[in-house]
CSV table of C-alpha atoms and ligand atoms in Angstrom, one decimal:
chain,number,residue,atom,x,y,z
A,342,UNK,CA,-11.8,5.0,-16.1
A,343,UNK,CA,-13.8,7.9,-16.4
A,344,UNK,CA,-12.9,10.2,-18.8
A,345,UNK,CA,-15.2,13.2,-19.5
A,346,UNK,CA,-14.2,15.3,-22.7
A,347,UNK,CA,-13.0,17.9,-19.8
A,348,UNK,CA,-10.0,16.0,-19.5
A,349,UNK,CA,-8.5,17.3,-22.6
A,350,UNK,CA,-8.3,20.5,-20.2
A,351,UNK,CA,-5.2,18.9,-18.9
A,352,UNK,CA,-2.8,16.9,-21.1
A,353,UNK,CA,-0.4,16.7,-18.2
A,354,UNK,CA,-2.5,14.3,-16.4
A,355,UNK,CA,-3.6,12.4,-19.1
A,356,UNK,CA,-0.3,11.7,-20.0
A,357,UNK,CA,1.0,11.1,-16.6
A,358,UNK,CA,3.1,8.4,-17.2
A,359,UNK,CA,2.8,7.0,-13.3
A,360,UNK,CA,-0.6,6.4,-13.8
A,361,UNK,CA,-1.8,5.0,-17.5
A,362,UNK,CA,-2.5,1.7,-18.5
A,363,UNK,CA,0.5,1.5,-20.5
A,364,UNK,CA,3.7,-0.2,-19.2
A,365,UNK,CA,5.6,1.6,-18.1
A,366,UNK,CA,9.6,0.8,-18.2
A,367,UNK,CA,10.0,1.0,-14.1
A,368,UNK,CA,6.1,-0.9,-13.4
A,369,UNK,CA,6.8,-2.5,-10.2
A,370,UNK,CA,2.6,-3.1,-9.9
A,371,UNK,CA,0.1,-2.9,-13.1
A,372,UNK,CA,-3.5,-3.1,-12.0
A,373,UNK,CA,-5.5,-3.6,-15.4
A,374,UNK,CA,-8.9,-3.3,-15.7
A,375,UNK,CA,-10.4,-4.3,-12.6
A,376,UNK,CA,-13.9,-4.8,-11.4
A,377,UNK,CA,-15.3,-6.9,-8.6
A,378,UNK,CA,-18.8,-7.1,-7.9
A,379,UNK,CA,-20.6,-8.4,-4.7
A,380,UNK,CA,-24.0,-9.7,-4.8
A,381,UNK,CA,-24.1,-8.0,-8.5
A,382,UNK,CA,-23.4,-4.8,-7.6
A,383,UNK,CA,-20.3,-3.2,-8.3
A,384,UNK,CA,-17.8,-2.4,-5.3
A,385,UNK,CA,-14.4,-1.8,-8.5
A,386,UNK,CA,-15.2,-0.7,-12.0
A,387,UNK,CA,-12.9,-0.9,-14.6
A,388,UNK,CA,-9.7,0.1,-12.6
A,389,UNK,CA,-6.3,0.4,-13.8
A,390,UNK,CA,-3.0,2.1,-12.9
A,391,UNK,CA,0.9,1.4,-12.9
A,392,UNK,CA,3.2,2.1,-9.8
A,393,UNK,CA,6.3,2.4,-10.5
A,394,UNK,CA,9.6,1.7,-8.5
A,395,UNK,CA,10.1,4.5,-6.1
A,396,UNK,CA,6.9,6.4,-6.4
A,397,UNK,CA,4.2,6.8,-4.1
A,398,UNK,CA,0.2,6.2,-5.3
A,399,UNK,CA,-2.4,7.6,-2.8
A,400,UNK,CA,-5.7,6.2,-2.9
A,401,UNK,CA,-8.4,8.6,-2.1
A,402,UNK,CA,-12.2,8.4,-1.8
A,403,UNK,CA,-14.9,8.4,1.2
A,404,UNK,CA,-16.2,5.0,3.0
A,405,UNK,CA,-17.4,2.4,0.5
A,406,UNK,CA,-16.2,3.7,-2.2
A,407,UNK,CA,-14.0,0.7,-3.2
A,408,UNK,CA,-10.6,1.8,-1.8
A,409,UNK,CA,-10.2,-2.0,0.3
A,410,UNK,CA,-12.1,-3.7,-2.7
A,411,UNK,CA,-9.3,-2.4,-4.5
A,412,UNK,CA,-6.1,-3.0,-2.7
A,413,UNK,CA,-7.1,-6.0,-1.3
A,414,UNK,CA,-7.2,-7.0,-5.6
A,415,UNK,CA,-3.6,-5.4,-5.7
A,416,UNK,CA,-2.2,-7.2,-2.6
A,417,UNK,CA,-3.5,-10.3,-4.0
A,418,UNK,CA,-5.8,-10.9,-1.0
A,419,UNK,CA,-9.0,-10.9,-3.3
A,420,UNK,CA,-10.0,-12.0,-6.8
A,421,UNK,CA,-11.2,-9.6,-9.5
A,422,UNK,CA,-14.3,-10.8,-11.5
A,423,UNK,CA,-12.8,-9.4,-14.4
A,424,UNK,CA,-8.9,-8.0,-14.8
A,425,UNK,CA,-5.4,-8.3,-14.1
A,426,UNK,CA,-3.1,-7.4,-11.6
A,427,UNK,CA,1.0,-8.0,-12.4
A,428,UNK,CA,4.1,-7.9,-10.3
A,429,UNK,CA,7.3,-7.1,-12.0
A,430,UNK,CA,9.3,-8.0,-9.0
A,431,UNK,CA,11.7,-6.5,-6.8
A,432,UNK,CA,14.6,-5.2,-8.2
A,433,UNK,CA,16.8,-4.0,-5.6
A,434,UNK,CA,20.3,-3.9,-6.0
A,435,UNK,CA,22.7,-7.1,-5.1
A,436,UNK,CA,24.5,-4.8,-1.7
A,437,UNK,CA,20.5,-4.7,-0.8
A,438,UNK,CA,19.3,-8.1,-0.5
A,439,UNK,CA,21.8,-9.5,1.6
A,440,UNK,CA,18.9,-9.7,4.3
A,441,UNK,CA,16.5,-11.5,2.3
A,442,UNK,CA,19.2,-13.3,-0.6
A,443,UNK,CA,17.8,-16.5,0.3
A,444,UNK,CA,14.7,-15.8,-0.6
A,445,UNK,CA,15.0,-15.1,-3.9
A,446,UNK,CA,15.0,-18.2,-6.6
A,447,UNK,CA,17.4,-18.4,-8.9
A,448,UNK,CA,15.9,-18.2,-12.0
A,449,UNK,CA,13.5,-15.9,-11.5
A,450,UNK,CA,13.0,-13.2,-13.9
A,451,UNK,CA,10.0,-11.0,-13.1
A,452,UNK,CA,11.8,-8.1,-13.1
A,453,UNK,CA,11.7,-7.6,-17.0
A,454,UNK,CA,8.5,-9.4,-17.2
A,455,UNK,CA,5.3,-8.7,-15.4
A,456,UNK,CA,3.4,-11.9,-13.8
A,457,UNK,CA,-0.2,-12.0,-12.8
A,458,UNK,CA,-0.6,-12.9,-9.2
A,459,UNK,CA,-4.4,-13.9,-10.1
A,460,UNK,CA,-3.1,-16.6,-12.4
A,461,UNK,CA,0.4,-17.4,-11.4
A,462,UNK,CA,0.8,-18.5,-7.5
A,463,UNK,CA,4.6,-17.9,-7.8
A,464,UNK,CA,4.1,-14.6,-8.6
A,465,UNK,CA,1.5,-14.2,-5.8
A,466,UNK,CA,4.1,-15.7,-3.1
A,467,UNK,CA,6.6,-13.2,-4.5
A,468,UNK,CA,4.9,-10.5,-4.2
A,469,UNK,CA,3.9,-10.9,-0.6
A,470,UNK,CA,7.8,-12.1,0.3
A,471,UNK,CA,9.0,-8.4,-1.1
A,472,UNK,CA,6.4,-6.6,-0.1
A,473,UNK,CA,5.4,-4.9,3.1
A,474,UNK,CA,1.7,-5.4,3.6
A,475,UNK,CA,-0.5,-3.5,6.2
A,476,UNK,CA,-4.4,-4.4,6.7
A,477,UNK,CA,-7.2,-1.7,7.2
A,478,UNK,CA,-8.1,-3.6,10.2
A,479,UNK,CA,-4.4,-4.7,12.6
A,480,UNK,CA,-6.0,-6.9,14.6
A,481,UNK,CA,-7.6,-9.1,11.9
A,482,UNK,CA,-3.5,-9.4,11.1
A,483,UNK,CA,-1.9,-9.5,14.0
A,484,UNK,CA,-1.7,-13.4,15.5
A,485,UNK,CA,-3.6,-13.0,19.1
A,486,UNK,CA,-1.2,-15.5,20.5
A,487,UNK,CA,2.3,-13.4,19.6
A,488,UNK,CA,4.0,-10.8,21.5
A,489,UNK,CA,4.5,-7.5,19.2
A,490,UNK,CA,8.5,-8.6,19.1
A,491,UNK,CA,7.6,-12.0,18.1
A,492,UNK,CA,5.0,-10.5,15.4
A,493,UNK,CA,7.7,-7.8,13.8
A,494,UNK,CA,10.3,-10.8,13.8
A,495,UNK,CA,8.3,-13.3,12.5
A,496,UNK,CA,9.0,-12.1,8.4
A,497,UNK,CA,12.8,-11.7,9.2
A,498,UNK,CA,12.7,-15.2,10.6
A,499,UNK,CA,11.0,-16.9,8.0
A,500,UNK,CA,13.7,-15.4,5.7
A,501,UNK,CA,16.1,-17.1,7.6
A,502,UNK,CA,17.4,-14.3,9.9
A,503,UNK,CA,18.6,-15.8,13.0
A,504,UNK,CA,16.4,-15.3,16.3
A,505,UNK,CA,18.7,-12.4,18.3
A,506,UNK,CA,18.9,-10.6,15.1
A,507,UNK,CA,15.8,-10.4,13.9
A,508,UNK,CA,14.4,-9.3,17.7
A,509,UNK,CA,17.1,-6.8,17.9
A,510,UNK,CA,15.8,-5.5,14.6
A,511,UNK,CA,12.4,-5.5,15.2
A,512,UNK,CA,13.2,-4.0,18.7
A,513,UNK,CA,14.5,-1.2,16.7
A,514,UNK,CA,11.6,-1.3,13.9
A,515,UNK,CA,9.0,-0.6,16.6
A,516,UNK,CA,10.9,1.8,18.0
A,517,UNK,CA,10.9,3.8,15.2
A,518,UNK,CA,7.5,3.9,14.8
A,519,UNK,CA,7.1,5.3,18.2
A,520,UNK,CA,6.6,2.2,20.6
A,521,UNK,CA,9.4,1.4,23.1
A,522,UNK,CA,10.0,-1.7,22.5
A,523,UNK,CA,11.1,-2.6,26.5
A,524,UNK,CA,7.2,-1.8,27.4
A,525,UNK,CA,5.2,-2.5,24.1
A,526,UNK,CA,8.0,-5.7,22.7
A,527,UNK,CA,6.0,-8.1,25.2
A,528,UNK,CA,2.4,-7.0,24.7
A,529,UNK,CA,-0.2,-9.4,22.9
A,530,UNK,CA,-3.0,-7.7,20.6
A,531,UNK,CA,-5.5,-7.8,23.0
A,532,UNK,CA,-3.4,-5.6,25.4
A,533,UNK,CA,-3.0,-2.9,22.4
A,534,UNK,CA,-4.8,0.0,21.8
A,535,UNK,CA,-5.9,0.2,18.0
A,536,UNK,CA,-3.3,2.7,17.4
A,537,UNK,CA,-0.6,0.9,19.1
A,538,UNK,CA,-2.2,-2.9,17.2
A,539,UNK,CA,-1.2,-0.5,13.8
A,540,UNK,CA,1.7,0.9,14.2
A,541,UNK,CA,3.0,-2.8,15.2
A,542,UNK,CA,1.2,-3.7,11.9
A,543,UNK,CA,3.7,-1.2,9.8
A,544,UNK,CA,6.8,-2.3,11.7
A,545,UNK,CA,6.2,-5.7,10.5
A,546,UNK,CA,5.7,-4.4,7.0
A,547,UNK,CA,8.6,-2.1,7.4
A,548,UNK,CA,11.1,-4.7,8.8
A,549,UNK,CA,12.1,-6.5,5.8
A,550,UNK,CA,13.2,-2.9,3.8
A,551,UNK,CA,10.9,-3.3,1.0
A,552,UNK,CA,10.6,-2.3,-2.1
A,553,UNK,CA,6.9,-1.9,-2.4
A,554,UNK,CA,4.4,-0.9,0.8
A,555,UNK,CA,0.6,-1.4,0.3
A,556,UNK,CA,-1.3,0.3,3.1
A,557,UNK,CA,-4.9,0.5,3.6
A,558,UNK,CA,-5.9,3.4,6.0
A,559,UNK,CA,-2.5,2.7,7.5
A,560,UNK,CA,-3.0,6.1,10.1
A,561,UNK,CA,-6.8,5.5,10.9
A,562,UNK,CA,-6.6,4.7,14.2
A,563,UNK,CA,-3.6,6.2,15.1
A,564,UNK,CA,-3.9,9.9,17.4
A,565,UNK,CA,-2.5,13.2,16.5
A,566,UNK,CA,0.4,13.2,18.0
A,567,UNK,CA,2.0,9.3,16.9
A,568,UNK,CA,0.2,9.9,13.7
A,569,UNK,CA,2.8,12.5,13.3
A,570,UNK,CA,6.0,10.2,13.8
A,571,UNK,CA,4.3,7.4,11.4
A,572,UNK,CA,4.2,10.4,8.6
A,573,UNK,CA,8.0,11.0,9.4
A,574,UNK,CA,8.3,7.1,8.9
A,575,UNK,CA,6.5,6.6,6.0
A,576,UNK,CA,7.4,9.6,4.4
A,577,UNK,CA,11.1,8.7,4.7
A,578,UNK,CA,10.1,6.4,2.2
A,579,UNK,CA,9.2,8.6,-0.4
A,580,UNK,CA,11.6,8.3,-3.0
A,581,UNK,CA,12.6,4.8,-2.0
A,582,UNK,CA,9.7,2.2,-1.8
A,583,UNK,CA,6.7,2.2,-4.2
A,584,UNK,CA,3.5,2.7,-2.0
A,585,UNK,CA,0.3,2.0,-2.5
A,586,UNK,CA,-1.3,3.6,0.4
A,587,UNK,CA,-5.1,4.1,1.0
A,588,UNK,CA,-5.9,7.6,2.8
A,589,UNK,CA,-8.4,9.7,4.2
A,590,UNK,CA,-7.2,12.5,3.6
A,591,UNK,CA,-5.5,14.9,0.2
A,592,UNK,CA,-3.6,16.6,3.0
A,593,UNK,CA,-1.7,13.6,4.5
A,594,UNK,CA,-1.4,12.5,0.7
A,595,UNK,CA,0.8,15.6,0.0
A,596,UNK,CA,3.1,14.3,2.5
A,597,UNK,CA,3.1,10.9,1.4
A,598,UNK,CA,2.8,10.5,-2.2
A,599,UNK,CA,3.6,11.7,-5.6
A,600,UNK,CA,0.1,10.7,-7.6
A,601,UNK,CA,-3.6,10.2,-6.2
A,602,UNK,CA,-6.4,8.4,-7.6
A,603,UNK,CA,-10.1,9.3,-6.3
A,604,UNK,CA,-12.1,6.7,-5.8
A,605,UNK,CA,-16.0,7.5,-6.1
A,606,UNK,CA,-18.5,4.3,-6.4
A,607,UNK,CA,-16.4,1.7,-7.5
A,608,UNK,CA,-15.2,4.2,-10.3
A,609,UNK,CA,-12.0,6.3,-10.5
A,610,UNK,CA,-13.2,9.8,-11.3
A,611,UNK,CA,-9.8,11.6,-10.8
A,612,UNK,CA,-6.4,10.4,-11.4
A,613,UNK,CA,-3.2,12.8,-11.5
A,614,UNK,CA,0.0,14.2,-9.2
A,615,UNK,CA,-1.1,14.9,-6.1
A,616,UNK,CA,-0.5,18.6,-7.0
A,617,UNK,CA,-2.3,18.5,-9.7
A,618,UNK,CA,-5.7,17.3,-8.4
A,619,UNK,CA,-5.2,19.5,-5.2
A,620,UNK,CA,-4.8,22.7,-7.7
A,621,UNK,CA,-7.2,21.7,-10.5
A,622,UNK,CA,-9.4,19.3,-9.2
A,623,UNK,CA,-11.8,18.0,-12.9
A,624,UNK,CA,-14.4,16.3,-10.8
A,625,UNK,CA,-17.2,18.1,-8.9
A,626,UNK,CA,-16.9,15.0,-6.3
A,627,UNK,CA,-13.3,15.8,-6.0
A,628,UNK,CA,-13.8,19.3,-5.5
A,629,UNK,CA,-15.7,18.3,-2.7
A,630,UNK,CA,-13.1,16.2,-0.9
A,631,UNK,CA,-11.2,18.7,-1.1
A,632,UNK,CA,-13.7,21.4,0.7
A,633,UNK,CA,-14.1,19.1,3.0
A,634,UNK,CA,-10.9,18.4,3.9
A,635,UNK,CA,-10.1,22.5,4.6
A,636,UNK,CA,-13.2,22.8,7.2
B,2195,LIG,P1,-13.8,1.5,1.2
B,2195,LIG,O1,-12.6,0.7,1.6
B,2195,LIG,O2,-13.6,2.6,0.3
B,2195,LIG,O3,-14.6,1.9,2.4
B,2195,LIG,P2,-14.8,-1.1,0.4
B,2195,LIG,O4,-13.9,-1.6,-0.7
B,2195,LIG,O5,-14.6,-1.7,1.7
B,2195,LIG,O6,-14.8,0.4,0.4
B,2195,LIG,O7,-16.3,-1.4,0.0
B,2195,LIG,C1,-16.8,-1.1,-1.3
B,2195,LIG,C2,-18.3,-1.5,-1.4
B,2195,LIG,O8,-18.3,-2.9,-1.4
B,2195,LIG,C3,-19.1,-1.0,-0.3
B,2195,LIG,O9,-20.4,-0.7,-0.8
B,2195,LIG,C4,-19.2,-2.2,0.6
B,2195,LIG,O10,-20.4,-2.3,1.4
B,2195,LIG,C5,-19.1,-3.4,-0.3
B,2195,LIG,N1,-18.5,-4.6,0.2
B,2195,LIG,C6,-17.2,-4.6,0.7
B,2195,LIG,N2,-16.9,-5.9,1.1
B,2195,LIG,C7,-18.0,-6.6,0.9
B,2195,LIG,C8,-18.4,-8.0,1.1
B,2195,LIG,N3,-17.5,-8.9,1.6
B,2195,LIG,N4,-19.6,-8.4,0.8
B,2195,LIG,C9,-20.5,-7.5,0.3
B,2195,LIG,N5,-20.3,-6.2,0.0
B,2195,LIG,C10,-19.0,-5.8,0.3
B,2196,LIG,MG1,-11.6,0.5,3.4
């Protein structure tokens, strides 16, 4: 973290307890100090945060700044050189799971405790069961062989859902991300615009309910008028699912979440409520975001 002495300006946001390094009693997902280099330079630098159950974490900050370095850690796609990443577990309420009961192991008690997914593949396979997961890049995700029905079914049929009803669900998944699912249901990747390849990508994520969303860029390709609709989608979820969602933009992360991080070279060089950076930005590179973002 970087923490000039101006951050005493605001003891609000330093002791925002969404985003310090301490646990926090309702952690769902504690990054800990966590760098990756590539070829010895650093793409993550020291980064940590908590999300907590129900709250929404934007992550903000232009091209290369780290932002995919840095969820691909958190979704357990990548290894940190140095840190931690911990999933407490999902812990919906029995009348929730009934969906998904049979994926969860008796025994299992992340929920109290945090696991690292780095060192602990259990805890790495259940976070990518609970969670809904959506790439920068759909088409790198989607299986070029699989129908967009067959893609959003495929999570609800590995947790044992039977074939009609997992369709009929994902029929209705993709239609509520703005896709009818008689035109676009049959359609392979290749016959997808990138828009269309990503809004597929967050009905798959969205069809198992979860608890936690992590979302790189999950709007970038998607035009004005459908990007609308996936705002109404995802911001439906406010309140409900933790997300960890990479954005472009402070404006769509006033819609979407409750707390930003700004990502600037590998280093967070703001962190606070959304509100809070948007009114009383600390960091000259933040200030500049946010010009940018009103031209
Ligand atoms: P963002 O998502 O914010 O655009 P990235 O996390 O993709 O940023 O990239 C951060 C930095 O790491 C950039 O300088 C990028 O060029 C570099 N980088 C990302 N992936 C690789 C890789 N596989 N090999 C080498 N450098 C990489
Ligand atoms: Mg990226």
């Amino acid at each position: 973290m970087n923490q000039g002495p101006q951050l005493n300006h605001s003891p609000q946001v330093n002791q925002n307890p969404q985003l310090s390094d301490g646990i926090a009693p309702d952690a769902i997902l504690r990054v800990s100090h966590v760098t990756k280099f590539y070829r010895g330079v650093p793409a993550v630098r020291d980064v940590s945060f908590t999300l907590r159950r129900g709250r929404s974490l934007a992550v903000i900050g232009e091209s290369g700044s780290g932002k995919t370095t840095l969820t691909s850690i958190a979704m357990g796609l990548l290894r940190p050189d140095c840190g931690d990443v911990e999933y407490y577990g999902d812990a919906r309420d029995s009348a929730d799971t009934a969906h998904s009961r049979d994926t969860v192991h008796s025994g299992e008690t992340a929920d109290s405790a945090g696991m690292s997914i780095i060192n602990n593949h259990a805890a790495l396979l259940r976070l990518r069961r609970e969670s809904g997961i959506v790439h920068q890049d759909p088409f790198a995700s989607l299986d070029p062989r699989w129908s967009a029905l067959r893609s959003i079914a495929e999570p609800l049929r590995a947790r044992g859902v039977p074939r009609d009803e997992a369709e009929r669900q994902a029929a209705q998944t993709l239609q509520s991300v703005g896709l009818d699912p008689r035109v676009y249901g049959v359609r392979l990747p290749v016959d997808l615009s990138g828009g269309q390849a990503q809004r597929v990508a967050i009905a798959r994520a969205l069809v198992v309910r979860p608890r936690l969303l992590l979302a790189d860029e999950p709007m970038s390709a998607i035009d004005v008028t459908a990007r609308l609709q996936i705002l109404d989608v995802l911001g439906g979820l406010r309140g409900k699912v933790a997300m960890l969602v990479v954005l472009h933009d402070l404006g769509v992360a006033q819609r979407l979440a409750d707390d930003v991080i700004v990502m600037h070279h590998g280093d967070v060089v703001e962190r606070g409520t959304v509100d809070q950076v948007l009114t009383h930005p600390r960091d000259s590179y933040t200030r500049r975001l946010i010009a940018a973002a009103t031209l």
